Short mmCIF file of C-alpha atoms in Angstrom, two decimals:
data_model
loop_
_atom_site.label_atom_id
_atom_site.label_comp_id
_atom_site.label_asym_id
_atom_site.label_seq_id
_atom_site.Cartn_x
_atom_site.Cartn_y
_atom_site.Cartn_z
CA MET K 306 -117.62 -10.38 -148.52
CA LYS K 307 -114.34 -10.37 -148.79
CA VAL K 308 -112.55 -12.83 -150.74
CA ILE K 309 -108.84 -13.72 -149.53
CA HIS K 310 -106.25 -15.65 -151.45
CA VAL K 311 -103.72 -17.44 -149.26
CA CYS K 312 -100.72 -18.84 -150.81
CA ALA K 313 -97.03 -19.17 -150.50
CA THR K 314 -94.97 -16.36 -151.47
CA SER K 315 -93.73 -17.76 -154.50
CA THR K 316 -97.36 -18.43 -155.77
CA ALA K 317 -98.81 -15.01 -155.19
CA LYS K 318 -97.78 -13.30 -158.38
CA GLY K 319 -98.16 -16.64 -159.85
CA SER K 320 -100.73 -16.35 -163.48
CA ARG K 321 -103.23 -18.72 -161.44
CA VAL K 322 -103.88 -16.43 -158.53
CA GLU K 323 -104.02 -13.34 -160.84
CA ALA K 324 -106.22 -14.99 -163.21
CA GLN K 325 -108.52 -15.35 -160.30
CA ARG K 326 -108.39 -12.32 -159.09
CA GLN K 327 -109.44 -10.89 -162.53
CA VAL K 328 -112.55 -12.90 -161.87
CA VAL K 329 -113.23 -11.52 -157.98
CA ASP K 330 -111.89 -8.59 -156.67
CA SER K 331 -109.71 -10.31 -153.98
CA ASP K 332 -106.80 -9.48 -151.92
CA VAL K 333 -103.86 -11.93 -151.50
CA VAL K 334 -101.81 -12.91 -147.73
CA ALA K 335 -98.57 -14.60 -148.76
CA LEU K 336 -96.83 -16.79 -146.47
CA SER K 337 -93.39 -17.06 -146.01
CA SER K 338 -94.06 -20.00 -143.65
CA MET K 339 -96.23 -22.95 -143.43
CA LEU K 340 -96.65 -22.51 -139.79
CA PRO K 341 -100.11 -20.08 -138.68
CA SER K 342 -99.62 -16.71 -140.15
CA GLY K 343 -100.70 -13.82 -137.50
CA ARG K 344 -101.54 -11.63 -140.39
CA LEU K 345 -104.17 -14.04 -141.21
CA ILE K 346 -105.63 -14.21 -137.83
CA CYS K 347 -105.88 -10.39 -137.31
CA HIS K 348 -107.71 -10.73 -141.08
CA LEU K 349 -110.02 -13.29 -139.20
CA ILE K 350 -110.83 -11.07 -136.33
CA LYS K 351 -111.33 -7.89 -138.04
CA ASN K 352 -113.87 -9.51 -140.61
CA LYS K 353 -116.85 -10.79 -139.90
CA LYS K 354 -117.56 -12.74 -143.27
CA SER K 355 -115.07 -13.80 -145.90
CA THR K 356 -113.99 -16.43 -148.27
CA TYR K 357 -110.89 -17.55 -148.10
CA ILE K 358 -109.08 -19.48 -151.01
CA PHE K 359 -106.18 -21.40 -149.81
CA HIS K 360 -103.64 -22.61 -152.68
CA GLU K 361 -101.64 -25.77 -152.30
CA GLN K 362 -100.59 -27.84 -149.62
CA TYR K 363 -98.21 -25.25 -148.39
CA THR K 364 -101.44 -23.45 -146.88
CA LEU K 365 -102.90 -26.59 -145.02
CA ILE K 366 -101.70 -25.83 -142.01
CA ASN K 367 -103.10 -22.09 -141.72
CA LEU K 368 -106.34 -23.70 -143.49
CA PHE K 369 -106.51 -26.01 -140.64
CA PHE K 370 -106.09 -23.29 -137.79
CA ILE K 371 -107.91 -20.64 -139.34
CA TYR K 372 -110.95 -22.58 -140.14
CA LEU K 373 -110.91 -23.87 -136.23
CA LEU K 374 -110.62 -20.26 -134.92
CA SER K 375 -113.46 -19.27 -137.40
CA ILE K 376 -115.75 -21.69 -135.47
CA LEU K 377 -114.19 -20.57 -132.12
CA PHE K 378 -115.02 -16.99 -132.97
CA ARG K 379 -118.44 -17.84 -134.41
CA LYS K 380 -117.40 -16.34 -138.07
CA LYS K 381 -119.48 -16.71 -141.09
CA ASN K 382 -116.61 -17.54 -143.53
CA GLU K 383 -116.42 -19.69 -146.45
CA PHE K 384 -113.37 -22.15 -147.25
CA ILE K 385 -111.93 -23.14 -150.42
CA TYR K 386 -109.14 -25.26 -150.94
CA ASP K 387 -107.51 -24.99 -154.27
CA ILE K 388 -105.28 -28.25 -155.34
CA HIS K 389 -102.61 -27.52 -157.74
CA ASP K 390 -101.04 -31.20 -157.83
CA VAL K 391 -101.42 -34.31 -155.87
CA LEU K 392 -99.71 -34.74 -152.65
CA ARG K 393 -96.79 -37.40 -153.06
CA LYS K 394 -94.41 -38.61 -150.53
CA LYS K 395 -91.14 -37.82 -152.68
CA PRO K 396 -88.04 -39.95 -151.56
CA THR K 397 -85.61 -37.22 -152.83
CA VAL K 398 -86.88 -34.64 -150.14
CA SER K 399 -85.12 -33.62 -146.79
CA PHE K 400 -86.03 -35.80 -143.88
CA LYS K 401 -87.90 -32.64 -142.45
CA ALA K 402 -90.09 -32.76 -145.22
CA LYS K 403 -90.76 -36.50 -145.29
CA LEU K 404 -91.96 -35.60 -141.62
CA ALA K 405 -94.05 -33.06 -142.58
CA PHE K 406 -95.68 -35.11 -144.96
CA TYR K 407 -98.18 -37.42 -142.73
CA PRO K 408 -99.63 -34.11 -141.08
CA LEU K 409 -100.26 -32.53 -144.72
CA MET K 410 -101.99 -35.94 -145.93
CA ILE K 411 -103.97 -36.27 -142.76
CA ILE K 412 -105.35 -32.12 -142.80
CA GLU K 413 -105.79 -32.63 -146.70
CA CYS K 414 -108.46 -35.57 -146.01
CA TRP K 415 -110.18 -33.28 -143.79
CA ALA K 416 -110.27 -30.28 -146.02
CA ILE K 417 -111.21 -32.42 -149.22
CA ALA K 418 -113.83 -34.13 -147.09
CA ARG K 419 -115.43 -30.78 -145.18
CA ILE K 420 -114.71 -27.88 -147.71
CA LYS K 421 -115.00 -26.80 -151.16
CA ILE K 422 -112.35 -28.08 -153.72
CA LEU K 423 -110.76 -26.67 -156.90
CA THR K 424 -108.07 -28.21 -159.00
CA VAL K 425 -106.06 -27.47 -162.31
CA SER K 426 -107.47 -30.04 -164.85
CA ARG K 427 -110.27 -32.92 -165.71
CA GLY K 428 -107.95 -35.21 -164.87
CA LEU K 429 -107.51 -34.29 -161.11
CA ALA K 430 -110.94 -33.13 -160.65
CA GLU K 431 -112.13 -36.75 -161.37
CA TYR K 432 -109.41 -37.87 -159.21
CA TYR K 433 -110.95 -35.90 -156.40
CA ARG K 434 -114.50 -36.74 -157.37
CA ILE K 435 -113.64 -40.45 -156.45
CA ARG K 436 -112.12 -39.81 -153.14
CA SER K 437 -114.64 -37.25 -151.86
CA GLU K 438 -117.70 -38.28 -153.92
CA LYS K 439 -118.74 -34.60 -154.68
CA ASN K 440 -118.23 -32.22 -157.83
CA ILE K 441 -114.83 -30.69 -158.32
CA GLY K 442 -114.52 -27.21 -160.43
CA VAL K 443 -111.94 -27.32 -162.71
CA PHE K 444 -109.75 -23.45 -163.16
CA TYR K 445 -107.26 -23.69 -165.91
CA ASN K 446 -103.87 -21.72 -165.57
CA LEU K 447 -104.57 -19.49 -168.26
CA ILE K 448 -102.39 -16.55 -168.65
CA PRO K 449 -104.39 -13.55 -167.27
CA THR K 450 -106.05 -11.06 -169.74
CA ASP K 451 -107.93 -8.10 -169.78
CA GLY K 452 -110.55 -9.81 -172.16
CA ALA K 453 -112.60 -10.96 -169.27
CA LEU K 454 -115.57 -13.04 -170.84
CA ASP K 455 -114.60 -12.18 -174.39
CA GLY K 456 -112.54 -14.92 -174.13
CA GLN K 457 -108.34 -15.43 -174.34
CA LYS K 458 -106.81 -13.51 -176.90
CA PHE K 459 -104.06 -15.19 -178.85
CA PRO K 460 -101.01 -12.86 -178.67
CA VAL K 461 -99.36 -13.79 -181.60
CA TYR K 462 -95.77 -12.81 -180.95
CA MET K 463 -94.18 -14.46 -184.13
CA SER K 464 -90.75 -12.87 -184.55
CA SER K 465 -89.18 -12.38 -187.46
CA ARG K 466 -85.70 -13.65 -185.92
CA ARG K 467 -86.99 -17.41 -185.78
CA ALA K 468 -85.40 -19.85 -187.66
CA GLY K 469 -87.67 -22.90 -187.12
CA ASN K 470 -85.37 -25.32 -184.99
CA LYS K 471 -84.98 -23.38 -181.99
CA ALA K 472 -86.34 -25.17 -178.62
CA ILE K 473 -86.45 -24.02 -175.21
CA TYR K 474 -87.15 -25.92 -171.89
CA PHE K 475 -87.89 -23.67 -169.02
CA GLY K 476 -88.72 -24.08 -165.14
CA GLN K 477 -86.75 -26.06 -162.59
CA ILE K 478 -84.11 -28.52 -164.05
CA TYR K 479 -83.94 -31.97 -163.36
CA GLU K 480 -83.79 -35.29 -164.52
CA SER K 481 -87.43 -36.16 -164.29
CA ARG K 482 -88.21 -33.02 -166.00
CA ILE K 483 -85.69 -32.99 -168.91
CA THR K 484 -82.59 -35.87 -169.57
CA ILE K 485 -79.37 -35.58 -171.27
CA SER K 486 -80.85 -38.67 -173.82
CA ASP K 487 -83.67 -35.83 -174.44
CA ILE K 488 -81.47 -33.51 -175.78
CA LYS K 489 -79.40 -35.62 -177.91
CA SER K 490 -82.43 -36.92 -179.53
CA LEU K 491 -83.69 -33.67 -180.29
CA SER K 492 -80.36 -32.61 -181.64
CA GLU K 493 -80.38 -35.39 -183.77
CA GLN K 494 -83.56 -34.07 -185.33
CA GLY K 495 -82.40 -30.83 -185.88
CA LEU K 496 -83.17 -28.86 -183.17
CA SER K 497 -80.71 -26.70 -180.89
CA VAL K 498 -82.17 -26.98 -177.27
CA SER K 499 -81.56 -23.84 -174.94
CA LEU K 500 -82.22 -24.22 -171.38
CA SER K 501 -83.76 -21.57 -168.88
CA GLY K 502 -84.26 -21.76 -164.88
CA ARG K 503 -82.60 -22.99 -162.03
CA PHE K 504 -80.96 -26.52 -160.58
CA PRO K 505 -82.50 -27.51 -157.52
CA ALA K 506 -80.45 -28.58 -154.82
CA SER K 507 -81.31 -32.37 -155.40
CA ALA K 508 -79.76 -31.95 -158.92
CA SER K 509 -76.11 -33.36 -159.11
CA THR K 510 -73.04 -31.48 -159.98
CA GLU K 511 -72.42 -34.18 -162.63
CA TYR K 512 -75.84 -33.84 -164.32
CA GLN K 513 -76.05 -29.97 -164.48
CA ARG K 514 -71.88 -30.39 -166.16
CA ASN K 515 -73.36 -32.87 -168.59
CA ILE K 516 -76.79 -31.30 -169.69
CA ILE K 517 -74.92 -27.76 -169.94
CA ALA K 518 -72.57 -29.23 -172.33
CA GLU K 519 -75.05 -31.12 -174.23
CA ILE K 520 -77.24 -27.76 -174.84
CA GLU K 521 -74.39 -25.96 -176.09
CA LYS K 522 -73.15 -29.29 -178.40
CA SER K 523 -76.81 -28.50 -179.77
CA GLY K 524 -76.05 -25.00 -180.60
CA GLY K 525 -78.20 -23.89 -177.40
CA GLN K 526 -77.42 -22.12 -174.64
CA PHE K 527 -78.05 -21.65 -170.79
CA LEU K 528 -80.12 -18.78 -170.29
CA GLY K 529 -80.02 -19.05 -166.25
CA GLU K 530 -83.01 -18.14 -164.52
CA TYR K 531 -86.05 -16.14 -165.51
CA SER K 532 -88.78 -13.95 -164.08
CA PRO K 533 -92.11 -15.41 -164.23
CA SER K 534 -93.55 -11.89 -165.13
CA ASN K 535 -91.40 -11.72 -168.13
CA LEU K 536 -91.38 -14.45 -170.64
CA ASN K 537 -90.25 -12.11 -173.52
CA PHE K 538 -87.41 -14.62 -174.28
CA LEU K 539 -89.98 -16.94 -175.63
CA LYS K 540 -89.90 -14.90 -178.60
CA ASP K 541 -86.93 -16.12 -180.15
CA PHE K 542 -88.29 -20.03 -179.80
CA ASP K 543 -89.91 -22.42 -181.87
CA TYR K 544 -90.26 -25.22 -179.38
CA SER K 545 -91.09 -25.63 -176.09
CA ILE K 546 -90.02 -28.78 -174.44
CA MET K 547 -92.25 -30.74 -171.72
CA LEU K 548 -90.98 -34.32 -172.11
CA PHE K 549 -91.85 -35.07 -168.57
CA GLY K 550 -90.66 -38.72 -167.66
CA GLU K 551 -93.14 -39.43 -164.46
CA LYS K 552 -96.49 -40.81 -165.25
CA SER K 553 -98.47 -40.11 -161.85
CA GLU K 554 -101.53 -38.37 -161.97
CA ASN K 555 -100.14 -34.98 -161.50
CA ILE K 556 -98.06 -35.23 -164.93
CA VAL K 557 -100.61 -37.63 -167.21
CA HIS K 558 -103.44 -35.19 -166.38
CA CYS K 559 -101.40 -32.13 -165.74
CA MET K 560 -101.94 -28.36 -167.47
CA PRO K 561 -99.33 -26.52 -166.26
CA ASN K 562 -98.49 -22.83 -166.18
CA LYS K 563 -95.79 -23.46 -168.76
CA LEU K 564 -98.30 -24.82 -171.37
CA PHE K 565 -100.55 -21.85 -171.40
CA GLN K 566 -97.29 -19.39 -171.42
CA SER K 567 -95.91 -21.09 -174.20
CA LEU K 568 -99.07 -21.20 -176.31
CA SER K 569 -99.43 -17.61 -175.77
CA TYR K 570 -96.10 -16.80 -177.36
CA GLY K 571 -96.83 -18.96 -180.34
CA LEU K 572 -94.43 -21.83 -179.35
CA THR K 573 -95.54 -25.46 -180.48
CA CYS K 574 -95.40 -27.80 -177.28
CA LEU K 575 -93.34 -30.93 -177.56
CA VAL K 576 -94.62 -33.49 -174.84
CA SER K 577 -94.25 -36.66 -173.87
CA PRO K 578 -96.99 -39.02 -175.36
CA HIS K 579 -98.25 -39.79 -171.85
CA LEU K 580 -99.31 -35.90 -171.26
CA ILE K 581 -102.98 -37.39 -172.15
CA GLU K 582 -105.08 -34.10 -171.38
CA ILE K 583 -102.71 -31.87 -172.80
CA ILE K 584 -103.00 -33.89 -176.05
CA SER K 585 -106.45 -34.58 -175.83
CA GLU K 586 -107.26 -30.56 -175.61
CA PHE K 587 -104.50 -29.20 -177.95
CA TYR K 588 -103.18 -31.84 -180.39
CA ASP K 589 -105.90 -31.14 -183.06
CA THR K 590 -104.59 -27.04 -183.10
CA GLY K 591 -101.05 -27.93 -184.16
CA PHE K 592 -99.82 -26.20 -181.31
CA VAL K 593 -99.24 -29.43 -179.49
CA ILE K 594 -96.96 -32.54 -181.03
CA THR K 595 -95.40 -35.83 -178.90
CA SER K 596 -91.86 -36.58 -178.95
CA GLU K 597 -93.34 -39.91 -181.14
CA ASP K 598 -93.95 -37.24 -184.08
CA ASP K 599 -91.49 -36.62 -186.73
CA LEU K 600 -90.33 -33.10 -186.32
CA THR K 601 -89.34 -32.64 -190.07
CA GLU K 602 -92.85 -33.02 -191.07
CA SER K 603 -94.69 -29.61 -191.03
CA LYS K 604 -97.91 -29.52 -189.30
CA VAL K 605 -100.60 -27.03 -190.11
CA LYS K 606 -101.23 -24.30 -187.09
CA LEU K 607 -104.87 -23.56 -186.43
CA PHE K 608 -104.62 -19.98 -184.84
CA ASP K 609 -108.77 -19.80 -184.58
CA THR K 610 -109.01 -23.40 -183.20
CA LEU K 611 -106.54 -22.42 -180.69
CA SER K 612 -108.04 -19.27 -180.18
CA GLU K 613 -111.71 -20.66 -179.35
CA LYS K 614 -110.49 -23.52 -177.23
CA LEU K 615 -108.66 -20.74 -174.85
CA ALA K 616 -111.73 -18.74 -174.81
CA ARG K 617 -113.90 -21.82 -173.96
CA MET K 618 -111.32 -22.36 -171.34
CA ASN K 619 -111.30 -18.76 -170.02
CA LYS K 620 -115.30 -18.69 -169.77
CA ASN K 621 -115.20 -22.04 -168.16
CA ASN K 622 -113.07 -20.45 -165.23
CA HIS K 623 -115.35 -17.53 -164.57
CA LEU K 624 -118.42 -19.87 -164.69
CA VAL K 625 -116.87 -22.39 -162.19
CA PHE K 626 -115.18 -19.55 -160.15
CA LYS K 627 -118.40 -17.41 -159.50
CA LYS K 628 -120.36 -20.29 -158.66
CA LEU K 629 -117.67 -21.57 -156.35
CA ILE K 630 -117.47 -18.15 -154.64
CA ASN K 631 -121.61 -17.79 -154.99
CA SER K 632 -121.35 -14.84 -153.18
CA ARG K 633 -123.85 -11.57 -153.64
CA ASP K 634 -121.15 -9.46 -151.62
CA ALA K 635 -118.10 -10.44 -153.78
CA SER K 636 -116.98 -7.97 -156.51
CA LEU K 637 -117.90 -10.29 -159.74
CA LYS K 638 -116.18 -8.96 -163.02
#
C-alpha cells in the first residue's frame, strides 16, 4: 500500500512531514491551492489502494473531493486527517478567508466523524476525543533524526561564543506572539533580544518600526527571514522566546516546531505561564522556564532527562503512526 502525504507547499519540507516519512516510506503531494488537485486525481486513478494523510485545514477540500472519488471509483483507500491546530475564525483575516471558514468547518466536522485523526499534542487529542468520541493519536513535532527507534538524540550545540544573555524570537512576528513590552521586560532583566522571521501583512508599520527599535535598544538585532532547513543561527543564542499572548486551545496545548528546534540546539525556552503542556512536559529538565521565573537565578539543566523525554516521544511517534497506518504492505522502518 502506498502512503501519500498531502499538504501545503510550505508544509511539505517541514519537520512534521519529514519525521512521519522516517517512520513510513511515503510520497508527498504539495498543494499550491486549496482547490482539487489534478495530480492527486491522477494518483487516485492509477493506484488501487493507498493511504492518504491530509495535513491541516488547507487540504480539507481536497480530502473531501478525493474521498468521494475513491468511493466512485471503488478504491480501497485509507484516509487520515492530521490536525495541526484547532480551526478558529480569525477577525484579522481577509474577507475571502472569512468566507472559506464555514465550508472548511463543515468538512472538518465530517472528517472528524468519518476518518482516522492524528494531532500534535495530548491536550488537542483530548479536545478532539470529546468531540468525536474516539481515540485520537498524538504525533509530536520532533526534529527528524536518523536514530529511529534508538531515540531522539540530543545534539549539544554549545557554542563557545555564548555569553549567557542572548535571546531570540523566531517565527512570524506579530503582537499576539511577541510584544514591545515583552522585549522591554526581558531587556530590563539583562537579556539582549533578537528577532528572526517575517512580519505578516496584518502587522502594522508602527509595530514593525517600534519593535525593531526596541530590540536594537536591548542590544539585539533583526536577522530577517530564515530557512527552516537551516537553523544554525540558533547556536549563537541562549534563550528561545515563546511568550504567546493567546489563551486558546491551540496555544495552551501547543507543542510547536520551534520548541523542539530550540531544544535541539540547547536553548532554554522562555514560555508564557499558560503553555501548560510544554511546562508539564519539560519544566523539570531545566530547559523550559516561564516568564514568572527569576532569570538571574541559575537553573540546573538535565541533559539526560531531556534526552530520555525526547526518546520516549520519538518511540511514541513510531508506535502511534504504525498503528494508524496499520498496513502490512506499507514499508515501516
